[in-house]
GROMACS .gro file of C-alpha atoms in nm:
model
  177
    1MET     CA    1  11.297  10.952  10.799
    2GLU     CA    2  11.170  10.878  11.148
    3ALA     CA    3  11.343  10.546  11.166
    4GLY     CA    4  11.673  10.736  11.113
    5TYR     CA    5  11.741  10.678  10.746
    6ALA     CA    6  11.871  10.922  10.498
    7VAL     CA    7  11.609  10.906  10.226
    8VAL     CA    8  11.684  10.955   9.843
    9VAL     CA    9  11.388  10.936   9.617
   10ALA     CA   10  11.423  10.879   9.231
   11GLY     CA   11  11.195  10.914   8.945
   12ARG     CA   12  11.137  11.108   8.620
   13ASN     CA   13  10.921  11.430   8.739
   14GLY     CA   14  11.154  11.680   8.935
   15GLU     CA   15  10.855  11.863   9.044
   16HIS     CA   16  10.698  11.556   9.196
   17LEU     CA   17  11.037  11.477   9.335
   18ARG     CA   18  11.091  11.794   9.507
   19GLU     CA   19  10.747  11.766   9.650
   20ALA     CA   20  10.824  11.443   9.793
   21ALA     CA   21  11.148  11.527   9.924
   22GLY     CA   22  11.004  11.824  10.093
   23LYS     CA   23  10.729  11.638  10.261
   24LEU     CA   24  11.002  11.386  10.410
   25GLY     CA   25  11.213  11.652  10.553
   26PRO     CA   26  11.498  11.871  10.466
   27ALA     CA   27  11.765  11.567  10.516
   28ALA     CA   28  11.577  11.394  10.219
   29GLN     CA   29  11.740  11.417   9.874
   30TRP     CA   30  11.615  11.339   9.529
   31ARG     CA   31  11.765  11.237   9.175
   32ARG     CA   32  11.598  11.257   8.855
   33ALA     CA   33  11.612  10.945   8.695
   34ASP     CA   34  11.424  10.705   8.445
   35VAL     CA   35  11.460  10.382   8.624
   36GLY     CA   36  11.424  10.190   8.277
   37CYS     CA   37  11.762  10.351   8.160
   38ARG     CA   38  12.070  10.206   8.294
   39THR     CA   39  12.279  10.550   8.294
   40ASP     CA   40  12.001  10.722   8.481
   41VAL     CA   41  12.017  10.477   8.737
   42GLU     CA   42  12.414  10.458   8.756
   43ASN     CA   43  12.408  10.835   8.787
   44ALA     CA   44  12.139  10.843   9.054
   45PHE     CA   45  12.355  10.600   9.270
   46ALA     CA   46  12.706  10.746   9.199
   47ASP     CA   47  12.688  10.973   9.506
   48PHE     CA   48  12.645  10.685   9.757
   49ASP     CA   49  12.908  10.416   9.868
   50CYS     CA   50  12.685  10.238  10.130
   51ILE     CA   51  12.326  10.194  10.081
   52ASP     CA   52  12.155  10.024  10.379
   53VAL     CA   53  11.793   9.977  10.177
   54LEU     CA   54  11.691   9.981   9.856
   55VAL     CA   55  11.291  10.022   9.794
   56ASN     CA   56  11.197   9.951   9.460
   57ALA     CA   57  10.844  10.106   9.405
   58ALA     CA   58  10.847  10.252   9.049
   59GLY     CA   59  10.542  10.157   8.855
   60PHE     CA   60  10.244  10.234   8.646
   61VAL     CA   61  10.016  10.134   8.351
   62ARG     CA   62   9.920  10.229   8.012
   63PRO     CA   63   9.639  10.078   7.854
   64VAL     CA   64   9.700   9.804   7.566
   65SER     CA   65   9.399   9.611   7.427
   66LEU     CA   66   9.341   9.417   7.093
   67SER     CA   67   9.207   9.735   6.943
   68THR     CA   68   9.498   9.945   7.037
   69PRO     CA   69   9.744  10.019   6.706
   70ILE     CA   70  10.033   9.799   6.724
   71GLY     CA   71  10.279  10.097   6.765
   72GLU     CA   72  10.114  10.241   7.038
   73ALA     CA   73  10.056   9.908   7.204
   74GLU     CA   74  10.426   9.832   7.166
   75GLU     CA   75  10.527  10.177   7.307
   76ASN     CA   76  10.294  10.133   7.586
   77TRP     CA   77  10.388   9.785   7.666
   78ASP     CA   78  10.779   9.886   7.656
   79ALA     CA   79  10.736  10.180   7.887
   80VAL     CA   80  10.544   9.971   8.144
   81VAL     CA   81  10.794   9.677   8.125
   82ASP     CA   82  11.088   9.941   8.151
   83ALA     CA   83  10.968  10.095   8.469
   84ASN     CA   84  10.797   9.819   8.622
   85LEU     CA   85  11.024   9.540   8.588
   86LYS     CA   86  11.361   9.657   8.415
   87GLY     CA   87  11.394   9.941   8.680
   88SER     CA   88  11.381   9.728   8.965
   89PHE     CA   89  11.634   9.499   8.799
   90LEU     CA   90  11.855   9.786   8.725
   91ALA     CA   91  11.821   9.943   9.062
   92ALA     CA   92  11.898   9.607   9.244
   93MET     CA   93  12.193   9.528   9.012
   94ILE     CA   94  12.369   9.870   9.053
   95ALA     CA   95  12.291   9.895   9.417
   96SER     CA   96  12.391   9.548   9.512
   97PRO     CA   97  12.768   9.650   9.520
   98ARG     CA   98  12.712   9.903   9.737
   99LEU     CA   99  12.448   9.743   9.982
  100ALA     CA  100  12.550   9.729  10.356
  101ALA     CA  101  12.726   9.411  10.434
  102PRO     CA  102  12.583   9.239  10.630
  103GLY     CA  103  12.227   9.352  10.628
  104GLY     CA  104  12.178   9.539  10.317
  105ARG     CA  105  11.807   9.522  10.204
  106VAL     CA  106  11.643   9.527   9.881
  107ILE     CA  107  11.272   9.566   9.911
  108SER     CA  108  11.048   9.557   9.580
  109ILE     CA  109  10.698   9.671   9.570
  110SER     CA  110  10.469   9.569   9.316
  111SER     CA  111  10.079   9.562   9.318
  112PRO     CA  112  10.018   9.464   9.692
  113GLY     CA  113   9.644   9.590   9.696
  114PHE     CA  114   9.408   9.861   9.659
  115ILE     CA  115   9.597  10.147   9.789
  116ALA     CA  116   9.352  10.463   9.776
  117ASN     CA  117   9.414  10.827   9.688
  118THR     CA  118   9.757  10.760   9.520
  119GLY     CA  119   9.848  10.899   9.162
  120PHE     CA  120   9.757  10.558   9.022
  121THR     CA  121   9.417  10.542   9.210
  122GLY     CA  122   9.298  10.874   9.281
  123ALA     CA  123   9.088  10.948   8.997
  124TRP     CA  124   8.893  10.598   9.010
  125PRO     CA  125   8.519  10.633   9.039
  126ASP     CA  126   8.365  10.613   9.385
  127ASP     CA  127   8.182  10.309   9.260
  128ARG     CA  128   8.475  10.113   9.159
  129VAL     CA  129   8.652  10.186   9.482
  130SER     CA  130   8.352  10.095   9.679
  131GLU     CA  131   8.328   9.766   9.519
  132ILE     CA  132   8.686   9.701   9.620
  133VAL     CA  133   8.636   9.795   9.975
  134ALA     CA  134   8.317   9.562   9.984
  135GLN     CA  135   8.548   9.285   9.855
  136THR     CA  136   8.798   9.343  10.125
  137PRO     CA  137   8.759   9.166  10.477
  138LEU     CA  138   8.912   9.441  10.680
  139GLY     CA  139   8.639   9.686  10.522
  140ARG     CA  140   8.879   9.945  10.404
  141ALA     CA  141   9.094  10.065  10.160
  142GLY     CA  142   9.477  10.071  10.191
  143THR     CA  143   9.662  10.383  10.255
  144PRO     CA  144  10.029  10.485  10.175
  145ALA     CA  145  10.118  10.463  10.549
  146ASP     CA  146   9.985  10.073  10.528
  147ILE     CA  147  10.280  10.011  10.265
  148ALA     CA  148  10.529  10.251  10.455
  149GLY     CA  149  10.480  10.034  10.768
  150THR     CA  150  10.545   9.723  10.589
  151VAL     CA  151  10.857   9.865  10.433
  152LEU     CA  152  10.989  10.001  10.772
  153TRP     CA  153  10.926   9.687  10.943
  154LEU     CA  154  11.118   9.501  10.639
  155ALA     CA  155  11.404   9.765  10.673
  156SER     CA  156  11.435   9.702  11.039
  157GLU     CA  157  11.602   9.472  11.257
  158ALA     CA  158  11.277   9.301  11.332
  159GLY     CA  159  11.242   9.215  10.991
  160SER     CA  160  11.595   9.122  10.916
  161PHE     CA  161  11.568   8.754  10.862
  162LEU     CA  162  11.319   8.762  10.627
  163THR     CA  163  11.427   8.705  10.274
  164GLY     CA  164  11.264   8.610   9.929
  165ALA     CA  165  10.906   8.671  10.048
  166ILE     CA  166  10.583   8.788   9.919
  167ILE     CA  167  10.395   8.980  10.150
  168PRO     CA  168  10.033   9.072  10.047
  169VAL     CA  169   9.949   9.407  10.214
  170ASN     CA  170   9.608   9.415  10.077
  171GLY     CA  171   9.355   9.394  10.382
  172GLY     CA  172   9.244   9.051  10.235
  173TRP     CA  173   9.129   9.193   9.925
  174ARG     CA  174   9.225   8.892   9.724
  175ILE     CA  175   9.077   8.635   9.945
  176GLY     CA  176   8.744   8.851  10.019
  177GLY     CA  177   8.418   8.771   9.924
   0.00000   0.00000   0.00000
């Protein structure tokens, strides 16, 4: 919002969406959509003729191991693939005819590094967090602001000539000792 974009957040949980949009300010909007369902994504984009930036950031994990009953394992696998992979595919495909030309951007976020205190990592035990931080050359966990800063740069004129790149926003975690 600070960069002047009209922001629309989409997801499955209306309560979380309202809260997120509220934090972004009065101009933010939200759409309820399961990103793994094509009609939900089509409906979420239906009101928009022009999209400057699409940020794919949906994702979660569900446990699967060799001891997980096959029906549960398949259900968990399908749910993760639908949200984490198919959702980005559908959003990009459905948004692409609406992307500003020239200059429309698709930014897809996967697992760039350890980002503390999120819905995904907030319940992790302190010893696990400490171990990750100890392996991170910058000596701290990432924050949502670290990801937001990268997205803002990619969406800005300064990042406009970058395409097809993987940017590890991880404080060096994967190269740390």
